[in-house]
């Protein structure tokens, strides 16, 4: 696999949110404002690149039996750094993301990439994989957040203070789109759109909240239906 | 307001108004992954309630008496996730050795719980509640129990909805996860109507 495809597969082909169905909690929770989506995505990208690189560098040192706790510790350390940086540099974002900033620690995308990629590949490839997956996550969040904000508030906020009025103020915004039910709805419709577009290209894909890329799959005896407990479907 | 009323209010608010899954979006993975059958939904929820209460009971004193007084409050994320991971492992070992029947029922779900964001979420939110709402140990534990019961309520309700979905015939691209999410949106919509109701009951 070429270096470029290691990077680019995360953007669309294996988009963590829309294809692998990972990181659903932040995808639903923070996408009420376009800027929150961008901020959350970039914070997770930073953690993903750093943790992928460190885990890849330590992959021969970490004993196999305790690798999950070791990965979590590495990830939590980088999340703490991001938390401190965001608090100082972008207090408004810190306020908006709330508990979902520290919860990057248990974001399945990051632990999933550590388990599936970084623990088996060299440092540079892992960094590129982290960058691609992180930007794919950011892309999905930004698209979802833009749609929700435009429909729900009629505006588009790309940076704090930089807000565009997309739908004229005289039109009542479709307020429910920025509430929790709207989040579930837009996510469902976005996924249906992905399946539809793939179907038109002749590819049939089935999206499932699956354990195929779940970080807990290694120690999981098969709690989800249709799972054989071996990390496959 | 007496303590009992306050605790009841916290509990009911967590179950209905601030429901973790449907309103706050914590623990969506198990909500989508383990809600196909009623008995697995209940098993997972019981394990979540158990670990949530236990984790809060351990992390709250740790933060208040160890991290905070020593100026280490910024380490809470890393400390809490390690405690949760250890606790889950400990619970698994203890259940396996002493209560094998319970282990048989809940054991499958325990490994999934370490990386469940609802657990880390409840411990971190309870720390925020100390300064914001003046929560003490008892309030925090009740809040965690409420969050867990709310998780269970959402899982059980949604398991019922999904059984109906099995026989539904949605448009082709919506089959599978998309229609599940759209119906989750409807269930979430019904929970929106609980907003304000708890305050109204207790404050008259």
Coordinates of C-alpha atoms in Angstrom, one line a residue:
Chain A
X1 CA 0.0 0.0 0.0
X2 CA 1.4 3.4 -1.0
X3 CA 2.0 6.1 1.5
X4 CA -0.7 8.2 0.0
X5 CA -3.4 5.5 0.1
X6 CA -2.6 4.9 3.8
X7 CA -3.5 8.6 4.3
X8 CA -6.4 8.9 1.9
X9 CA -8.4 5.8 2.8
X10 CA -9.7 7.4 6.0
X11 CA -11.2 10.3 4.2
X12 CA -13.9 8.6 2.2
X13 CA -13.2 4.9 1.5
X14 CA -13.0 3.9 5.1
X15 CA -14.5 7.0 6.7
X16 CA -14.6 6.2 10.4
X17 CA -18.1 7.7 11.0
X18 CA -19.9 7.0 7.8
X19 CA -18.4 3.7 6.8
X20 CA -17.1 2.1 9.9
X21 CA -19.8 3.5 12.3
X22 CA -17.3 4.5 15.0
X23 CA -17.4 7.5 17.3
X24 CA -21.2 7.9 17.1
X25 CA -21.5 9.6 20.5
X26 CA -19.5 12.8 19.6
X27 CA -21.0 12.7 16.1
X28 CA -24.5 13.1 17.5
X29 CA -23.7 15.3 20.5
X30 CA -21.5 18.1 19.3
X31 CA -22.8 18.7 15.8
X32 CA -25.1 21.5 16.6
X33 CA -22.8 24.2 15.3
X34 CA -20.5 23.9 12.3
X35 CA -17.5 25.2 14.3
X36 CA -18.1 22.7 17.1
X37 CA -17.8 19.9 14.5
X38 CA -14.5 21.3 13.1
X39 CA -13.1 21.8 16.6
X40 CA -14.0 18.4 17.9
X41 CA -12.7 16.8 14.7
X42 CA -9.3 18.6 14.9
X43 CA -8.9 17.9 18.6
X44 CA -9.5 14.2 18.0
X45 CA -7.2 14.3 14.9
X46 CA -4.4 15.7 17.1
X47 CA -4.9 12.9 19.7
X48 CA -5.1 10.3 17.0
X49 CA -1.8 11.3 15.3
X50 CA 0.1 11.6 18.6
X51 CA -1.3 8.3 20.1
X52 CA -0.8 6.4 16.8
X53 CA 2.8 7.5 16.6
X54 CA 3.7 6.7 20.2
X55 CA 1.9 3.4 20.2
X56 CA 3.5 2.5 17.0
X57 CA 7.0 3.4 18.4
X58 CA 6.2 1.3 21.5
X59 CA 4.6 -1.6 19.7
X60 CA 7.5 -4.0 20.3
X61 CA 7.7 -3.0 24.0
X62 CA 4.1 -3.3 25.1
X63 CA 3.2 -6.8 26.2
X64 CA 0.3 -8.2 24.3
X65 CA -1.8 -9.1 27.4
X66 CA -1.9 -5.5 28.8
X67 CA -1.9 -3.7 25.5
X68 CA -5.5 -2.2 25.9
X69 CA -4.8 -0.6 29.3
X70 CA -1.5 0.7 27.9
X71 CA -3.2 2.2 24.8
X72 CA -5.8 3.8 27.0
X73 CA -3.2 5.4 29.2
X74 CA -1.3 6.8 26.2
X75 CA -4.5 8.2 24.7
X76 CA -5.7 9.7 28.0
X77 CA -2.4 11.5 28.4
X78 CA -2.7 13.2 25.0
X79 CA -6.4 14.0 25.7
X80 CA -5.3 15.7 28.9
X81 CA -2.8 17.8 26.9
X82 CA -5.6 18.7 24.4
X83 CA -8.0 19.6 27.2
X84 CA -5.5 22.1 28.7
X85 CA -4.7 23.6 25.3
X86 CA -8.3 24.1 24.3
X87 CA -9.2 25.5 27.7
X88 CA -6.5 28.2 27.2
X89 CA -6.7 28.9 23.5
X90 CA -10.4 28.4 22.7
X91 CA -12.5 28.7 25.9
X92 CA -15.7 29.0 23.9
X93 CA -15.0 25.6 22.3
X94 CA -14.2 24.1 25.7
X95 CA -17.6 25.3 26.9
X96 CA -19.4 23.9 23.8
X97 CA -17.8 20.5 23.8
X98 CA -18.1 20.1 27.6
X99 CA -17.6 16.5 28.7
X100 CA -17.1 15.3 25.1
X101 CA -13.6 16.7 25.1
X102 CA -12.3 14.4 27.9
X103 CA -14.4 11.6 26.4
X104 CA -12.1 11.6 23.3
X105 CA -10.3 9.1 25.6
X106 CA -12.9 6.4 25.0
X107 CA -13.7 7.4 21.4
X108 CA -13.7 4.0 19.6
X109 CA -12.0 5.5 16.5
X110 CA -8.8 6.2 18.5
X111 CA -8.6 3.0 20.4
X112 CA -9.7 1.2 17.2
X113 CA -6.9 2.6 15.1
X114 CA -4.4 1.8 17.9
X115 CA -5.5 -1.8 17.9
X116 CA -6.0 -2.3 14.2
X117 CA -3.2 -0.2 12.7
X118 CA -0.7 1.5 14.9
X119 CA 0.2 -1.6 16.9
X120 CA 1.2 -3.4 13.7
X121 CA 2.7 -0.7 11.5
X122 CA 5.8 1.6 11.5
X123 CA 5.6 5.1 12.9
X124 CA 5.3 7.1 9.7
X125 CA 2.5 5.0 8.3
X126 CA 0.7 5.2 11.7
X127 CA 1.0 9.0 11.6
X128 CA -0.4 9.2 8.1
X129 CA -3.2 6.8 9.1
X130 CA -4.0 8.9 12.1
X131 CA -4.1 12.1 9.9
X132 CA -6.3 10.5 7.3
X133 CA -8.7 9.0 9.8
X134 CA -8.8 12.2 11.9
X135 CA -9.6 14.3 8.8
X136 CA -12.3 11.8 7.8
X137 CA -13.8 12.2 11.2
X138 CA -13.6 16.0 10.9
X139 CA -15.1 15.9 7.5
X140 CA -18.1 13.8 8.6
X141 CA -18.6 16.0 11.7
X142 CA -18.4 19.2 9.7
X143 CA -20.9 18.0 7.1
X144 CA -23.4 16.8 9.8
X145 CA -22.9 20.0 11.8
X146 CA -23.4 22.3 8.8
X147 CA -26.6 20.6 7.8
X148 CA -28.0 20.7 11.3
X149 CA -27.0 24.3 11.9
X150 CA -28.3 25.6 8.5
X151 CA -31.6 23.8 9.0
X152 CA -32.0 24.3 12.7
X153 CA -30.7 27.9 13.1
X154 CA -30.4 29.2 9.5
X155 CA -26.8 30.1 10.1
X156 CA -23.3 28.7 9.4
X157 CA -20.6 29.3 12.0
X158 CA -17.1 28.5 10.7
X159 CA -15.1 30.2 13.4
X160 CA -16.2 31.8 16.7
X161 CA -17.7 35.2 15.6
X162 CA -17.7 34.3 11.9
X163 CA -21.3 33.5 11.2
X164 CA -23.1 33.5 7.9
X165 CA -26.8 33.9 7.6
X166 CA -27.7 31.2 5.1
X167 CA -31.5 31.1 5.4
X168 CA -33.0 34.7 5.7
X169 CA -34.1 35.6 9.2
X170 CA -37.6 36.1 8.1
X171 CA -37.9 32.3 7.6
X172 CA -38.5 30.4 10.8
X173 CA -35.7 28.0 11.3
X174 CA -36.4 24.3 11.7
X175 CA -35.5 24.3 15.3
X176 CA -35.8 20.6 16.0
X177 CA -32.7 19.8 13.9
X178 CA -30.4 21.2 16.6
X179 CA -32.1 19.2 19.3
X180 CA -31.2 15.5 20.1
X181 CA -34.0 14.0 17.9
X182 CA -32.7 16.0 15.0
X183 CA -29.2 14.6 15.6
X184 CA -30.4 11.0 15.3
X185 CA -32.5 11.9 12.3
X186 CA -29.8 13.7 10.3
X187 CA -27.3 10.9 11.1
X188 CA -29.8 8.3 9.8
X189 CA -30.5 10.2 6.7
X190 CA -26.8 10.9 6.0
X191 CA -26.1 7.1 6.3
X192 CA -29.0 6.3 4.0
X193 CA -27.5 8.8 1.5
X194 CA -24.1 7.1 1.8
X195 CA -25.7 3.7 1.1
X196 CA -27.7 5.1 -1.8
X197 CA -24.6 6.7 -3.4
X198 CA -22.6 3.5 -3.0
X199 CA -25.5 1.6 -4.5
X200 CA -25.5 3.8 -7.6
X201 CA -21.8 3.0 -8.1
X202 CA -22.8 -0.7 -8.0
X203 CA -21.4 -1.3 -4.6
X204 CA -23.6 -2.8 -1.9
X205 CA -22.6 -1.9 1.6
X206 CA -24.3 -2.7 4.8
X207 CA -23.7 -0.4 7.7
X208 CA -23.9 -1.9 11.1
X209 CA -22.9 -0.8 14.6
X210 CA -20.6 -3.8 14.4
X211 CA -17.7 -5.2 16.4
X212 CA -15.5 -5.6 13.3
X213 CA -13.6 -2.6 14.3
X214 CA -14.6 -2.3 18.0
X215 CA -11.6 -2.0 20.3
X216 CA -13.2 -4.1 22.9
X217 CA -13.6 -7.0 20.4
X218 CA -10.3 -8.6 21.4
X219 CA -11.5 -9.4 24.9
X220 CA -15.2 -9.6 24.0
X221 CA -17.0 -13.0 24.2
X222 CA -19.7 -11.8 21.8
X223 CA -22.2 -9.6 23.5
X224 CA -23.7 -8.1 20.4
X225 CA -26.0 -10.3 18.3
X226 CA -24.6 -12.0 15.3
X227 CA -21.0 -11.8 16.7
X228 CA -19.0 -14.9 17.1
X229 CA -16.9 -13.4 19.8
X230 CA -13.7 -13.4 17.7
X231 CA -13.8 -9.8 16.7
X232 CA -15.5 -10.6 13.4
X233 CA -19.1 -10.4 12.4
Chain B
X1 CA -36.0 21.0 50.4
X2 CA -35.3 17.9 52.4
X3 CA -32.5 15.5 51.4
X4 CA -34.9 12.8 50.3
X5 CA -36.8 15.1 48.0
X6 CA -33.6 16.4 46.5
X7 CA -32.2 12.9 45.9
X8 CA -35.5 11.8 44.3
X9 CA -35.4 14.8 42.1
X10 CA -31.9 14.1 40.9
X11 CA -32.8 10.5 40.3
X12 CA -35.9 11.2 38.2
X13 CA -34.2 14.1 36.3
X14 CA -31.4 11.7 35.3
X15 CA -33.9 9.0 34.2
X16 CA -36.3 11.1 32.2
X17 CA -35.1 14.7 31.5
X18 CA -31.4 14.3 31.1
X19 CA -31.6 10.7 29.8
X20 CA -28.0 9.7 29.0
X21 CA -28.7 7.9 25.7
X22 CA -31.5 9.8 24.2
X23 CA -30.8 13.4 25.3
X24 CA -27.1 13.5 26.2
X25 CA -25.8 11.0 23.6
X26 CA -23.6 9.0 26.0
X27 CA -23.4 5.3 25.4
X28 CA -24.7 5.2 21.9
X29 CA -22.6 2.2 20.8
X30 CA -24.2 -0.3 23.1
X31 CA -27.6 1.4 22.5
X32 CA -27.3 0.5 18.8
X33 CA -25.2 -2.7 19.2
X34 CA -26.9 -4.6 22.0
X35 CA -30.6 -3.5 21.8
X36 CA -31.8 -6.1 19.3
X37 CA -33.1 -8.5 21.9
X38 CA -34.8 -7.7 25.1
X39 CA -32.8 -10.0 27.4
X40 CA -29.4 -8.8 26.1
X41 CA -30.5 -5.2 26.5
X42 CA -31.5 -5.9 30.1
X43 CA -28.2 -7.8 30.8
X44 CA -26.1 -5.0 29.4
X45 CA -28.1 -2.3 31.3
X46 CA -27.7 -4.1 34.7
X47 CA -24.0 -4.3 34.2
X48 CA -23.9 -0.6 33.3
X49 CA -25.9 0.4 36.3
X50 CA -23.6 -1.7 38.6
X51 CA -20.3 -0.3 37.2
X52 CA -21.6 3.3 37.0
X53 CA -22.5 3.4 40.7
X54 CA -19.3 1.6 41.7
X55 CA -17.1 3.8 39.6
X56 CA -18.7 7.0 41.0
X57 CA -18.4 5.7 44.5
X58 CA -14.7 5.2 44.0
X59 CA -13.8 8.2 41.8
X60 CA -15.7 10.8 43.8
X61 CA -13.7 10.4 47.0
X62 CA -10.5 10.0 45.0
X63 CA -11.0 13.4 43.4
X64 CA -12.2 15.2 46.5
X65 CA -9.6 13.9 48.9
X66 CA -6.6 13.1 46.8
X67 CA -6.5 14.9 43.4
X68 CA -8.1 18.2 44.3
X69 CA -6.2 19.1 47.5
X70 CA -2.9 18.3 45.9
X71 CA -3.5 20.4 42.8
X72 CA -3.8 17.4 40.5
X73 CA -7.3 18.0 39.4
X74 CA -6.1 18.1 35.7
X75 CA -5.2 14.4 36.0
X76 CA -8.9 13.4 36.5
X77 CA -9.4 12.0 32.9
X78 CA -6.4 9.7 33.0
X79 CA -7.0 8.7 36.7
X80 CA -10.7 7.9 36.2
X81 CA -10.2 5.8 33.0
X82 CA -7.6 3.7 34.7
X83 CA -9.8 3.2 37.8
X84 CA -12.7 2.2 35.6
X85 CA -10.6 -0.3 33.7
X86 CA -9.2 -1.8 36.9
X87 CA -12.7 -1.9 38.5
X88 CA -14.3 -3.7 35.6
X89 CA -11.5 -6.3 35.7
X90 CA -11.9 -6.7 39.4
X91 CA -15.7 -7.0 39.2
X92 CA -15.2 -9.7 36.5
X93 CA -12.8 -11.7 38.6
X94 CA -14.8 -11.4 41.8
X95 CA -18.1 -12.4 40.0
X96 CA -16.4 -15.3 38.3
X97 CA -15.0 -16.7 41.5
X98 CA -17.9 -16.0 44.0
X99 CA -21.1 -15.6 42.1
X100 CA -20.8 -17.7 38.9
X101 CA -24.5 -17.5 38.1
X102 CA -24.4 -13.7 38.0
X103 CA -21.1 -13.9 36.0
X104 CA -22.8 -16.1 33.5
X105 CA -25.6 -13.5 33.0
X106 CA -23.4 -10.3 33.0
X107 CA -19.9 -11.5 32.2
X108 CA -20.3 -11.1 28.4
X109 CA -21.0 -7.4 28.8
X110 CA -18.3 -6.4 31.2
X111 CA -15.4 -6.1 28.7
X112 CA -17.5 -3.7 26.6
X113 CA -18.0 -1.5 29.6
X114 CA -14.5 -0.1 30.0
X115 CA -14.7 1.8 26.7
X116 CA -18.3 2.8 27.2
X117 CA -18.4 6.6 27.3
X118 CA -21.4 6.7 29.6
X119 CA -19.3 5.3 32.4
X120 CA -16.4 7.8 32.1
X121 CA -19.0 10.5 31.3
X122 CA -20.9 10.0 34.6
X123 CA -17.8 10.1 36.7
X124 CA -16.6 13.3 35.0
X125 CA -20.0 15.0 35.0
X126 CA -20.4 14.3 38.7
X127 CA -17.1 16.2 39.3
X128 CA -18.5 19.2 37.4
X129 CA -21.7 18.9 39.5
X130 CA -19.7 19.5 42.7
X131 CA -19.0 23.1 41.8
X132 CA -22.1 23.7 39.6
X133 CA -24.8 22.1 41.8
X134 CA -23.1 21.5 45.1
X135 CA -23.3 17.7 44.9
X136 CA -21.9 15.6 47.7
X137 CA -21.1 11.9 47.8
X138 CA -24.7 10.8 48.2
X139 CA -26.0 13.0 45.5
X140 CA -23.3 11.8 43.1
X141 CA -24.0 8.1 43.7
X142 CA -27.8 8.7 43.3
X143 CA -27.1 10.7 40.1
X144 CA -25.0 7.7 38.8
X145 CA -27.8 5.3 39.7
X146 CA -30.3 7.5 37.9
X147 CA -28.1 7.7 34.8
X148 CA -27.8 3.9 34.8
X149 CA -31.6 3.3 35.2
X150 CA -32.2 5.9 32.4
X151 CA -29.8 3.9 30.2
X152 CA -31.8 0.8 31.0
X153 CA -35.1 2.5 30.3
X154 CA -33.9 3.7 26.9
X155 CA -32.4 0.2 26.0
X156 CA -35.6 -1.7 27.0
X157 CA -37.9 0.7 25.2
X158 CA -35.7 0.7 22.1
X159 CA -35.5 -3.1 22.1
X160 CA -39.2 -3.2 21.7
X161 CA -39.1 -0.7 18.9
X162 CA -36.5 -2.7 17.1
X163 CA -38.5 -5.9 17.3
X164 CA -41.2 -4.1 15.3
X165 CA -38.6 -2.7 12.9
X166 CA -37.6 -6.2 12.0
X167 CA -40.8 -6.6 10.1
X168 CA -40.9 -3.1 8.7
X169 CA -40.2 -2.6 5.1
X170 CA -38.3 0.7 4.7
X171 CA -36.9 2.1 1.4
X172 CA -33.8 0.2 0.3
X173 CA -31.1 2.7 1.4
X174 CA -32.7 3.0 4.8
X175 CA -32.5 -0.7 5.6
X176 CA -30.5 -1.6 8.7
X177 CA -28.8 1.1 10.7
X178 CA -30.3 4.3 9.0
X179 CA -33.9 3.3 9.9
X180 CA -32.8 2.3 13.4
X181 CA -31.4 5.8 13.8
X182 CA -34.5 7.5 12.5
X183 CA -36.7 5.5 14.9
X184 CA -34.2 6.4 17.7
X185 CA -35.0 10.0 16.8
X186 CA -38.7 9.3 17.4
X187 CA -38.0 7.7 20.8
X188 CA -35.8 10.7 21.7
X189 CA -38.6 13.0 20.5
X190 CA -40.9 11.5 23.0
X191 CA -38.4 12.0 25.8
X192 CA -38.2 15.7 25.0
X193 CA -41.7 16.1 26.4
X194 CA -40.4 15.3 29.9
X195 CA -38.5 18.6 30.0
X196 CA -39.5 20.6 33.0
X197 CA -42.0 18.0 34.3
X198 CA -39.8 16.9 37.3
X199 CA -39.4 20.5 38.6
X200 CA -43.1 21.0 38.2
X201 CA -44.0 17.9 40.2
X202 CA -41.7 18.7 43.2
X203 CA -42.0 22.5 43.3
X204 CA -45.8 22.5 42.8

